[in-house]
mmCIF file with all atom_site columns, C-alpha atoms in Angstrom:
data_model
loop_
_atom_site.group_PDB
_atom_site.id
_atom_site.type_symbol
_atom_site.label_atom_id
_atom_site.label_alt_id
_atom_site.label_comp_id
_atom_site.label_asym_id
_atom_site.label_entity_id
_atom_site.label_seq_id
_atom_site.pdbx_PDB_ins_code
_atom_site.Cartn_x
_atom_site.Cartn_y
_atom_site.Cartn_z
_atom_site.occupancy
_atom_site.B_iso_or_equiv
_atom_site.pdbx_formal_charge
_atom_site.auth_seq_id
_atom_site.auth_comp_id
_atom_site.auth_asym_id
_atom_site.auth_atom_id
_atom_site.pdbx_PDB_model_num
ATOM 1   C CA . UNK A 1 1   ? 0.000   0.000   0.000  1.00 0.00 ? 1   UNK A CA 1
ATOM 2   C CA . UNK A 1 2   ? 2.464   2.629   1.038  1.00 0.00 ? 2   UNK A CA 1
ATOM 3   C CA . UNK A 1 3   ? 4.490   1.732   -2.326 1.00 0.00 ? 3   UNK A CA 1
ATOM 4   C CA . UNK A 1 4   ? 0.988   2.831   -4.172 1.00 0.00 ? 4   UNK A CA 1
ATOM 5   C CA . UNK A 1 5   ? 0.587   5.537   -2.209 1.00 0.00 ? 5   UNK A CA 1
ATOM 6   C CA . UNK A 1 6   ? 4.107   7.178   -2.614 1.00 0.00 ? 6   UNK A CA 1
ATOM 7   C CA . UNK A 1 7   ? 3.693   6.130   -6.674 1.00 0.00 ? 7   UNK A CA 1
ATOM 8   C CA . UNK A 1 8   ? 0.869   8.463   -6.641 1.00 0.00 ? 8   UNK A CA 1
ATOM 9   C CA . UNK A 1 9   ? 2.215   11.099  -4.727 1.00 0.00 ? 9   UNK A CA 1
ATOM 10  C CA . UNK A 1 10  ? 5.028   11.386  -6.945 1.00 0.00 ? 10  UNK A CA 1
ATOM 11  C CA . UNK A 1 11  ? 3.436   11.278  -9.914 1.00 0.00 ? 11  UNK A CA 1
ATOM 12  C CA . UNK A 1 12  ? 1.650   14.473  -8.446 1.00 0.00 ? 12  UNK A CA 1
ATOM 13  C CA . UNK A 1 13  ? 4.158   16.427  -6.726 1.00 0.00 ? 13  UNK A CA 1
ATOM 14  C CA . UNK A 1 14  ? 2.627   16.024  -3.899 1.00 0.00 ? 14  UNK A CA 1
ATOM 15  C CA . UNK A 1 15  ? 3.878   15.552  -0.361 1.00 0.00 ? 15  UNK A CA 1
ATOM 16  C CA . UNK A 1 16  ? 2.027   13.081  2.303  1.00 0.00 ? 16  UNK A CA 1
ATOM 17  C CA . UNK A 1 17  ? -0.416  15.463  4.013  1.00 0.00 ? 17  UNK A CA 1
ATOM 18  C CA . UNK A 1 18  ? -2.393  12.783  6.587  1.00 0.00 ? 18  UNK A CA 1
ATOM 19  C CA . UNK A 1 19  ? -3.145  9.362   6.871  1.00 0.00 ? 19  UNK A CA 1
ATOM 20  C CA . UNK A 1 20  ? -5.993  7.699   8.979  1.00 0.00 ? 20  UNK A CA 1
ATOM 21  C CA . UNK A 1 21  ? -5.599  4.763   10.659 1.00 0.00 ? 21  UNK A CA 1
ATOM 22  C CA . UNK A 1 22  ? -8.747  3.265   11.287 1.00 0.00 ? 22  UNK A CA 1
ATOM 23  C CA . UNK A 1 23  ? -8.518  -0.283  11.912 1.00 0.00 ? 23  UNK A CA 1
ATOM 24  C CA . UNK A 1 24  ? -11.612 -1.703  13.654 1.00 0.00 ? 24  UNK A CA 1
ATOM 25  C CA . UNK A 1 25  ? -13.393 -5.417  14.759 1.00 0.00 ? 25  UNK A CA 1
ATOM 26  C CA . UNK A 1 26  ? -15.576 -5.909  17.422 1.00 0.00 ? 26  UNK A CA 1
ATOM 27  C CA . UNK A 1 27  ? -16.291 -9.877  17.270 1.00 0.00 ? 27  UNK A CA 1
ATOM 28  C CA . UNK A 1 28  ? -17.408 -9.923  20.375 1.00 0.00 ? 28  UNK A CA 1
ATOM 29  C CA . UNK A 1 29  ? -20.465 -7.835  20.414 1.00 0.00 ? 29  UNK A CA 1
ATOM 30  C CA . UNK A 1 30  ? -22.184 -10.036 17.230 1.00 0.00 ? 30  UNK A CA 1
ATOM 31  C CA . UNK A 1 31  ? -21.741 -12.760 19.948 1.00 0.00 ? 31  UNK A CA 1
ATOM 32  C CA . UNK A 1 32  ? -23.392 -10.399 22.395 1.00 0.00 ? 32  UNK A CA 1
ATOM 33  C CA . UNK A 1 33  ? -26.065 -9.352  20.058 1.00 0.00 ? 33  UNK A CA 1
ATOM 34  C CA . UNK A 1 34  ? -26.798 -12.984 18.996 1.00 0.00 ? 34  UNK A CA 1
ATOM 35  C CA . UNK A 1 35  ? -27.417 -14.052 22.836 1.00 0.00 ? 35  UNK A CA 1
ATOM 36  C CA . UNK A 1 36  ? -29.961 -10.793 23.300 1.00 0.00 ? 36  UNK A CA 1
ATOM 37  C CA . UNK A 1 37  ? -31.821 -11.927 20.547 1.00 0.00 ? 37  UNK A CA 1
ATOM 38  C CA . UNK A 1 38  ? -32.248 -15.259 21.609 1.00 0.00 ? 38  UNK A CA 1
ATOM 39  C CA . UNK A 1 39  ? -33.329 -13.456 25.171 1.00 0.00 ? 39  UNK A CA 1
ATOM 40  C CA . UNK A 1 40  ? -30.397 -15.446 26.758 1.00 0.00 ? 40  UNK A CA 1
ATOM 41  C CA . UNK A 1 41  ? -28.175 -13.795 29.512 1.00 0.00 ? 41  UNK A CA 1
ATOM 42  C CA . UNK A 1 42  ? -25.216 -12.252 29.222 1.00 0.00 ? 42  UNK A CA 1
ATOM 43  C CA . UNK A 1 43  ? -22.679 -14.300 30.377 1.00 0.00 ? 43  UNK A CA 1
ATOM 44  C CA . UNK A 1 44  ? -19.908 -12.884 32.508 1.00 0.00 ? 44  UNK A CA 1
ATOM 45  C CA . UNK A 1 45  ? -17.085 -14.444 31.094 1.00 0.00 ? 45  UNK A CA 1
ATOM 46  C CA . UNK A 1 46  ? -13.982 -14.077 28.861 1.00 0.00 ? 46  UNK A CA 1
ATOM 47  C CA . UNK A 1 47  ? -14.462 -14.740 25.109 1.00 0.00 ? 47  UNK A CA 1
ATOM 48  C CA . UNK A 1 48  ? -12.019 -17.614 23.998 1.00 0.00 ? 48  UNK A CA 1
ATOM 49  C CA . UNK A 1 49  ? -8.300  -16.315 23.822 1.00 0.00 ? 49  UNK A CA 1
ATOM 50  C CA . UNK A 1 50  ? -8.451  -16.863 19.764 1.00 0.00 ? 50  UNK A CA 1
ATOM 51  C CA . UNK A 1 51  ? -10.721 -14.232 20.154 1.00 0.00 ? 51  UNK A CA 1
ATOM 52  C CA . UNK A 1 52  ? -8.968  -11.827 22.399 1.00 0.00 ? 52  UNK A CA 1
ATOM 53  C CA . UNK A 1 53  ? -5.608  -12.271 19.410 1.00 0.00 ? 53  UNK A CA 1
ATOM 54  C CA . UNK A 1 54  ? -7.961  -11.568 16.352 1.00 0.00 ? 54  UNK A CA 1
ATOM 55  C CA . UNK A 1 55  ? -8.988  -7.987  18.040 1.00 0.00 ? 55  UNK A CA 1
ATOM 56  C CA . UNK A 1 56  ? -5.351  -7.082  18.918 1.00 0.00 ? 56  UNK A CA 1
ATOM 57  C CA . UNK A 1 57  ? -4.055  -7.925  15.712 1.00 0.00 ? 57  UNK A CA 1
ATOM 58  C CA . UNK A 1 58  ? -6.784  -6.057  13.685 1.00 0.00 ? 58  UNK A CA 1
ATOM 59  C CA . UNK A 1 59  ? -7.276  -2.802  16.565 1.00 0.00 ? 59  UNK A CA 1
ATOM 60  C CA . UNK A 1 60  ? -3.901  -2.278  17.848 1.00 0.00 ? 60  UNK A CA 1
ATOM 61  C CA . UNK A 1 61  ? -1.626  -3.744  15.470 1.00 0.00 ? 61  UNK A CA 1
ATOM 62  C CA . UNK A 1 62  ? -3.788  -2.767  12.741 1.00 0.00 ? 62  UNK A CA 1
ATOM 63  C CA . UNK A 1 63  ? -2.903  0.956   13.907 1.00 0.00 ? 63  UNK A CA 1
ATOM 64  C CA . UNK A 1 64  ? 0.819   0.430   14.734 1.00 0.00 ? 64  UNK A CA 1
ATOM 65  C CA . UNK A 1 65  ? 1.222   -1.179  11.257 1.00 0.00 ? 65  UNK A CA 1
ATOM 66  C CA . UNK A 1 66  ? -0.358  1.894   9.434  1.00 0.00 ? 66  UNK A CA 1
ATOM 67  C CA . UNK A 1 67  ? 1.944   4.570   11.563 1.00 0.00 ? 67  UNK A CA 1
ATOM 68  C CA . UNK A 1 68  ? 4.924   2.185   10.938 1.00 0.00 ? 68  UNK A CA 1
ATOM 69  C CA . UNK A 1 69  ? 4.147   2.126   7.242  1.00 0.00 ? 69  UNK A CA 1
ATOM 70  C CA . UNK A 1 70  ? 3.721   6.039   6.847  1.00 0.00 ? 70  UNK A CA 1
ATOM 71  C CA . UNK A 1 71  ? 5.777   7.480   8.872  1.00 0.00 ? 71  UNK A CA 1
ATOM 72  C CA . UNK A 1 72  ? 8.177   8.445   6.992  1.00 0.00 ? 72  UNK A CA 1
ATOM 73  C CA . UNK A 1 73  ? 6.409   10.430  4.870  1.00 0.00 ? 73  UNK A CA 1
ATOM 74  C CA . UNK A 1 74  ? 4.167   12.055  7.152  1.00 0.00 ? 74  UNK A CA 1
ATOM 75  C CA . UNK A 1 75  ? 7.751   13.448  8.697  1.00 0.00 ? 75  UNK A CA 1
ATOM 76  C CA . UNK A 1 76  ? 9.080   14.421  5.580  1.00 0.00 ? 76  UNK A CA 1
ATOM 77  C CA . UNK A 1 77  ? 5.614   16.725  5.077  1.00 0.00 ? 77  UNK A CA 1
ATOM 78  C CA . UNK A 1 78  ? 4.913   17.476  9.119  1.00 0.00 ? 78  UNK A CA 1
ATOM 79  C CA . UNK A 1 79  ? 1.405   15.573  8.314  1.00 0.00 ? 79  UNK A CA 1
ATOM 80  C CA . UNK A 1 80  ? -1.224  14.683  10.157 1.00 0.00 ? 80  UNK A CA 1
ATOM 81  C CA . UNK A 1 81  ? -2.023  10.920  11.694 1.00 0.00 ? 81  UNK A CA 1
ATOM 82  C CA . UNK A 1 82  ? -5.179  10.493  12.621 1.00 0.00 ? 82  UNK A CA 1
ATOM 83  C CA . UNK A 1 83  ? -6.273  7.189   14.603 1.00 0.00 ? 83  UNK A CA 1
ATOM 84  C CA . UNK A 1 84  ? -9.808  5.561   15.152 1.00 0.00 ? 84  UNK A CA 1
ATOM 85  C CA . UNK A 1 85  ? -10.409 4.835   18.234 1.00 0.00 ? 85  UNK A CA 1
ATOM 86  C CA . UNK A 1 86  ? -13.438 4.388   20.874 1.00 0.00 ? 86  UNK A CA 1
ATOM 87  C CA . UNK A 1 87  ? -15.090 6.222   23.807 1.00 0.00 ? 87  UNK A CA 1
ATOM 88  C CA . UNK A 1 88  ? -14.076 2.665   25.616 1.00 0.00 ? 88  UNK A CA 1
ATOM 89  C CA . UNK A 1 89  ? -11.094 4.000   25.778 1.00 0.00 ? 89  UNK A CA 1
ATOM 90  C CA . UNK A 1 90  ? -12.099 6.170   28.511 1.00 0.00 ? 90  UNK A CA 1
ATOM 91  C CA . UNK A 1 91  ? -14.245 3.671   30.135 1.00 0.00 ? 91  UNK A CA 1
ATOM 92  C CA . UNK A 1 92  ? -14.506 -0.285  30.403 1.00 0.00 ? 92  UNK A CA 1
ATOM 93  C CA . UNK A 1 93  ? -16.588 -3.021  31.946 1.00 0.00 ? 93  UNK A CA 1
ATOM 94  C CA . UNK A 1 94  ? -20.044 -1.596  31.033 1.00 0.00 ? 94  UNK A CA 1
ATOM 95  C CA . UNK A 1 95  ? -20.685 -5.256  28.873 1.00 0.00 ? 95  UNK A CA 1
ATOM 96  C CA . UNK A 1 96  ? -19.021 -7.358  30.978 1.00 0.00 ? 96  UNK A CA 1
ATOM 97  C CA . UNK A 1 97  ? -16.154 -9.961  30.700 1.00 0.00 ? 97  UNK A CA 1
ATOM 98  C CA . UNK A 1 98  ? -18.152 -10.550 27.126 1.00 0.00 ? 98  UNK A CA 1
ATOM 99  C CA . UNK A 1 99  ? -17.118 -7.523  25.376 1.00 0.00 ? 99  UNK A CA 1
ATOM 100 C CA . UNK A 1 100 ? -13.521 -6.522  27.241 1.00 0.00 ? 100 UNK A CA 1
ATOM 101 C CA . UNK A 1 101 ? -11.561 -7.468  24.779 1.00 0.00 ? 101 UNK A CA 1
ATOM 102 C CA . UNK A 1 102 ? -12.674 -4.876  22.356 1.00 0.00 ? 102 UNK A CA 1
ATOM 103 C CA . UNK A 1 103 ? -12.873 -2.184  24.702 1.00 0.00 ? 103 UNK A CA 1
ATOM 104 C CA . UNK A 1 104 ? -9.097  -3.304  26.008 1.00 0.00 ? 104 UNK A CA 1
ATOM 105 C CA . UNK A 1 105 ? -7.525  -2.573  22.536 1.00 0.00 ? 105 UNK A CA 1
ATOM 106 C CA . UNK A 1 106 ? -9.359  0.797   22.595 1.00 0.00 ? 106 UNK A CA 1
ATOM 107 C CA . UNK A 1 107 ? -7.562  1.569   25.795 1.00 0.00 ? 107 UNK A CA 1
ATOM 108 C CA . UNK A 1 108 ? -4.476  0.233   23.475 1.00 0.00 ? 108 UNK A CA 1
ATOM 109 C CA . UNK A 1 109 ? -5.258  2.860   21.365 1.00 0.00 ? 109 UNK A CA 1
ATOM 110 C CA . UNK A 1 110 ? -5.193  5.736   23.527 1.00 0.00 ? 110 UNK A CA 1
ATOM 111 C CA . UNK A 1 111 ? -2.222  4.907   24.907 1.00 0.00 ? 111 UNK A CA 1
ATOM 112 C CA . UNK A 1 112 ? -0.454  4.698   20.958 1.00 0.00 ? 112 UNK A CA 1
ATOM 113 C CA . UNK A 1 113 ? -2.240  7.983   20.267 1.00 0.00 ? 113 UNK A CA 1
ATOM 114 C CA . UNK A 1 114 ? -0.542  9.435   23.325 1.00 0.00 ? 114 UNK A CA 1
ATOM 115 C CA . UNK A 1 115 ? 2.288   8.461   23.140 1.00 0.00 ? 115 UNK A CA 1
ATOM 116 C CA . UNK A 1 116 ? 2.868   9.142   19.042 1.00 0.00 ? 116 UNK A CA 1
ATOM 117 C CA . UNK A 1 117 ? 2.025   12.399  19.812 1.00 0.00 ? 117 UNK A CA 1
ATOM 118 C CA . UNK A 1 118 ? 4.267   13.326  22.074 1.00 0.00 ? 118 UNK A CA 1
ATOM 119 C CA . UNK A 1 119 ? 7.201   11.339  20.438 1.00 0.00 ? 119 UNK A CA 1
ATOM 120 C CA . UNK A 1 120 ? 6.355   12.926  17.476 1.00 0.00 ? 120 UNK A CA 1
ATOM 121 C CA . UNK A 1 121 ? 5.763   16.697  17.653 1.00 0.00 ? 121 UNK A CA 1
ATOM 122 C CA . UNK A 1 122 ? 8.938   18.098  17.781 1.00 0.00 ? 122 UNK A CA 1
ATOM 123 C CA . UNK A 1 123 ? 9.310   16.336  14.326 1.00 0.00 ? 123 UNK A CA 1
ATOM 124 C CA . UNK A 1 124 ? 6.490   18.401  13.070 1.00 0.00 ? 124 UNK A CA 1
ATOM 125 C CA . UNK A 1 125 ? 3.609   15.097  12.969 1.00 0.00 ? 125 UNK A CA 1
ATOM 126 C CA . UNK A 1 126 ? 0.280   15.966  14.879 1.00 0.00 ? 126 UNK A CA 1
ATOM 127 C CA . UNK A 1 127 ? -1.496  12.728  15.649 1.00 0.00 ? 127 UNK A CA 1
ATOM 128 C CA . UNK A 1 128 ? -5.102  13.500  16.763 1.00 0.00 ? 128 UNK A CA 1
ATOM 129 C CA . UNK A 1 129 ? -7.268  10.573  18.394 1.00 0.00 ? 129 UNK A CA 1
ATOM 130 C CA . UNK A 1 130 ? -11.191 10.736  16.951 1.00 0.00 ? 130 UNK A CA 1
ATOM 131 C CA . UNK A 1 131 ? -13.348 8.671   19.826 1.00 0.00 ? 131 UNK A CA 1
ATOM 132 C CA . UNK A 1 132 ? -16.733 7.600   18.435 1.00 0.00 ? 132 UNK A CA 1
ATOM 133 C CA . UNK A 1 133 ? -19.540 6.898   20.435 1.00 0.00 ? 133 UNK A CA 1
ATOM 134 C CA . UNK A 1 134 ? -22.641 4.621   19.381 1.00 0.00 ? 134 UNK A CA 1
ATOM 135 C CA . UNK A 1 135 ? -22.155 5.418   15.554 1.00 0.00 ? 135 UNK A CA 1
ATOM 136 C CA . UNK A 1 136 ? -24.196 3.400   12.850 1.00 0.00 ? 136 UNK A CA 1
ATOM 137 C CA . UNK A 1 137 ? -22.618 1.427   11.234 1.00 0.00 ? 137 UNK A CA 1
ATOM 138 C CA . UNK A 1 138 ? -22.353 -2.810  9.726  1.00 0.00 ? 138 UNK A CA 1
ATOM 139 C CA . UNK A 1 139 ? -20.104 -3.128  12.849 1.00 0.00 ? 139 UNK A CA 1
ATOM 140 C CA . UNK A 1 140 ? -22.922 -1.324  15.568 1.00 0.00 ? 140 UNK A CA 1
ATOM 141 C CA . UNK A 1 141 ? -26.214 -1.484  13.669 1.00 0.00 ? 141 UNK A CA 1
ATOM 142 C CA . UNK A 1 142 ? -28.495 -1.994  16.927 1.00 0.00 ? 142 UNK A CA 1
ATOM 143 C CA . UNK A 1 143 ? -27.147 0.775   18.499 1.00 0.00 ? 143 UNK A CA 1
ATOM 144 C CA . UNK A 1 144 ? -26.059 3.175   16.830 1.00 0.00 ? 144 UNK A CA 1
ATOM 145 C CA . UNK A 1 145 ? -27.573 6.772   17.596 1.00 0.00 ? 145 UNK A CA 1
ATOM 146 C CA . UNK A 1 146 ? -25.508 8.859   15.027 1.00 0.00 ? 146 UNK A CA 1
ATOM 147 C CA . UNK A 1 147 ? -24.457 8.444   11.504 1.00 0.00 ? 147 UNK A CA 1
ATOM 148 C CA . UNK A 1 148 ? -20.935 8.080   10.641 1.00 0.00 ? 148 UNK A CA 1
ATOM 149 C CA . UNK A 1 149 ? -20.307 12.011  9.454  1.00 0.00 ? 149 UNK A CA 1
ATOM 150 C CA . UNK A 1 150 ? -19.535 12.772  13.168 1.00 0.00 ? 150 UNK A CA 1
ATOM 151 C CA . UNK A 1 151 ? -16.724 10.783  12.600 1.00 0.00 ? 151 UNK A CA 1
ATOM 152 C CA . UNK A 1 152 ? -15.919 12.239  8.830  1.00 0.00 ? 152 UNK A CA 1
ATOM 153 C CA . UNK A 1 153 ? -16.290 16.028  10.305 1.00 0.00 ? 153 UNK A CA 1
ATOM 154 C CA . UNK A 1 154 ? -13.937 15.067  13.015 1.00 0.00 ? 154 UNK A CA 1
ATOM 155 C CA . UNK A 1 155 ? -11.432 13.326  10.827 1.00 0.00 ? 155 UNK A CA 1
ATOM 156 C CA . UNK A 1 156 ? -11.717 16.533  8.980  1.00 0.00 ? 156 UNK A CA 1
ATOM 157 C CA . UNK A 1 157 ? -11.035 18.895  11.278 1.00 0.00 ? 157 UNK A CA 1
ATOM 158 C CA . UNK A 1 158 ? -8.171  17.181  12.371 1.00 0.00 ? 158 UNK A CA 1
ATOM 159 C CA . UNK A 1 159 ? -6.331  17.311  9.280  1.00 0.00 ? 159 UNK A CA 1
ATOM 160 C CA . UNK A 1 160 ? -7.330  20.855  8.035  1.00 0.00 ? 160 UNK A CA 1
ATOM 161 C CA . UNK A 1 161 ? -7.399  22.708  11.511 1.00 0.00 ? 161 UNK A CA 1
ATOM 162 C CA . UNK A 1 162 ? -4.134  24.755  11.957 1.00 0.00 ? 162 UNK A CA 1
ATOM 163 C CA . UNK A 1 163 ? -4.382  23.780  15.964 1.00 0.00 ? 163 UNK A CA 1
ATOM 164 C CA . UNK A 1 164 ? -5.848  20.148  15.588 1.00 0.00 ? 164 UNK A CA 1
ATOM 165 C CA . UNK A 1 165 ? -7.244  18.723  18.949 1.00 0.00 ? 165 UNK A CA 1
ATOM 166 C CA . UNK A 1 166 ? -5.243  16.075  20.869 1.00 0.00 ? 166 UNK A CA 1
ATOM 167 C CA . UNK A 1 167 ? -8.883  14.103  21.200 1.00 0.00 ? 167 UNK A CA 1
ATOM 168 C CA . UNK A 1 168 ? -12.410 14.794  19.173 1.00 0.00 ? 168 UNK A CA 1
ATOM 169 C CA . UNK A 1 169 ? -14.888 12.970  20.880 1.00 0.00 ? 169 UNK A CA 1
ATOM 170 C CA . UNK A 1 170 ? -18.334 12.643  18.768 1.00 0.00 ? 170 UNK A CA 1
ATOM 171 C CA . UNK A 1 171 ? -21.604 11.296  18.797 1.00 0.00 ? 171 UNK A CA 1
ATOM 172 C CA . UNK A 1 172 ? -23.535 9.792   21.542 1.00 0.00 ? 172 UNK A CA 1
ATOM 173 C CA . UNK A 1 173 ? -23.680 6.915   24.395 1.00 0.00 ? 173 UNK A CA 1
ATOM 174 C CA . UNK A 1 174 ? -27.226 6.534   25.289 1.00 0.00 ? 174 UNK A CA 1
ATOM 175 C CA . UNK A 1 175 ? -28.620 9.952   24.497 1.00 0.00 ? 175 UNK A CA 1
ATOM 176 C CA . UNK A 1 176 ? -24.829 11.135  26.078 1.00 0.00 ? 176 UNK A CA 1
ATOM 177 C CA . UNK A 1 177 ? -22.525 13.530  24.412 1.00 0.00 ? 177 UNK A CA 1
ATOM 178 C CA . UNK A 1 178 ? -19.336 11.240  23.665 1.00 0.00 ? 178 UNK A CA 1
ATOM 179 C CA . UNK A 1 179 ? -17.119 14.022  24.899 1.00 0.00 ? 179 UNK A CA 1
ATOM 180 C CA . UNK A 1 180 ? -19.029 14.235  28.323 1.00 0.00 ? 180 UNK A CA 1
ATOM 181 C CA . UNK A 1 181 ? -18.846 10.409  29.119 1.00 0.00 ? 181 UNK A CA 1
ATOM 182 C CA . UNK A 1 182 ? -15.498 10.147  28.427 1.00 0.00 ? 182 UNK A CA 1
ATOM 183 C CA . UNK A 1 183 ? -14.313 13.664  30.564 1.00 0.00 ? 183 UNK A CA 1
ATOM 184 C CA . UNK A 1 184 ? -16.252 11.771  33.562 1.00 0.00 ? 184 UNK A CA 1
ATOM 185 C CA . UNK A 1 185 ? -14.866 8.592   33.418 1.00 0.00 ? 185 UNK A CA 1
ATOM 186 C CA . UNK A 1 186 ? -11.401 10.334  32.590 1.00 0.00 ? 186 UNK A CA 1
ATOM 187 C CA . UNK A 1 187 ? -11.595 12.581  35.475 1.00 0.00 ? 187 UNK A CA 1
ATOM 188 C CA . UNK A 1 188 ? -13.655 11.351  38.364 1.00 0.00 ? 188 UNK A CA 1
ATOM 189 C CA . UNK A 1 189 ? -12.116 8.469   40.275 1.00 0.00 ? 189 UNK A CA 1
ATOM 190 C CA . UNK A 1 190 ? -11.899 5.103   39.423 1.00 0.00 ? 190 UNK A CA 1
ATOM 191 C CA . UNK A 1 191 ? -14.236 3.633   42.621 1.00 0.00 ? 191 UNK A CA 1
ATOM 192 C CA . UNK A 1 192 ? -16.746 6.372   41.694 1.00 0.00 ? 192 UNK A CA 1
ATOM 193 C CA . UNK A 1 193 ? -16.521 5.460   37.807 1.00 0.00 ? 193 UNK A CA 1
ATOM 194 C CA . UNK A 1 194 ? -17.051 1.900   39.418 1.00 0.00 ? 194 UNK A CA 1
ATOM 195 C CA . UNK A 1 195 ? -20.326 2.534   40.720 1.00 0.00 ? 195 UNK A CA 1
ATOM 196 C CA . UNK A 1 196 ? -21.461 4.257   37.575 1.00 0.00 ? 196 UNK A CA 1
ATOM 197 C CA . UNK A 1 197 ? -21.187 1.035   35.611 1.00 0.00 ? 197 UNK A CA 1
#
């Protein structure tokens, strides 16, 4: 891919301006979905560890294979990385053992977000971190509460804005704004945030 993409930025005199790394399963919540249908209960246990290395490979390493990849060129411009990540990255345990493998590698992802942004700024790369909430989507079709342009005007902003935001949290949680569940659960301590789950 990056071989393509360089090909064509050549051919254009053009230099690597951002790159979005959105690299997303959630296997575990068509399980979940598939027991609520069938009006079973939840069980409060962990999904089988074959599982738990399919998410990590696509969520996290997904990610860290798509800043490896472009790096280079988004240094040589001062571009823009922009990563897809999840307001479970500000909170977890809400589903249960069932669903904590998914919202672990968002957790992953806040931490490579952090972390590539501060490693990276003096070289001139912003890296922004766009945390969804309940968007619609094949991946969250029961429920979803907001279509994906939240996530296409945030990805937006974060490449054109001249001070791009370290976080943009969009859409909603259960009638929530994103961006206020995820300040709560970020700020308030953890055996408060316990109680609230």
């Amino acid at each position: 891919a990056r071989e393509q993409v360089e090909a064509l930025l050549r051919e254009r005199s053009l230099k690597l301006a951002a790159v979005v790394a959105n690299a997303g399963i959630n296997p575990e919540a068509q399980a979940y979905e598939e027991r609520a249908a069938r009006g079973e209960p939840q069980p409060n246990e962990l999904c089988p560890l074959a599982l738990a290395e399919e998410t990590f490979a696509t969520n996290v390493l997904g990610v860290v294979r798509t800043a490896r990849l472009f790096l280079p060129g988004l240094r040589a411009a001062g571009g823009r990385l922009v990563i897809i990540g999840s307001y479970f990255g500000s909170m977890s345990g809400a589903m249960g053992l069932s669903h904590i493998y998914y919202e672990s590698t968002k957790f992953a992802c806040e931490g490579l977000a952090d972390g590539l942004r501060r490693s990276l700024r003096r070289e001139g790369v912003s890296v922004s971190l766009v945390k969804p909430g309940n968007i619609s989507t094949g991946m969250n079709t029961k429920a979803g509460e907001d279509g994906p342009g939240v996530v296409c005007e945030a990805v937006e902003a974060a490449i054109i804005s001249l001070r791009p935001q370290t976080r943009y949290c969009v859409g909603r949680v259960r009638g929530t704004p994103t961006w206020l569940l995820c300040r709560v659960f970020e700020l308030l301590p953890a055996w408060l945030t316990d109680r609230l789950l």
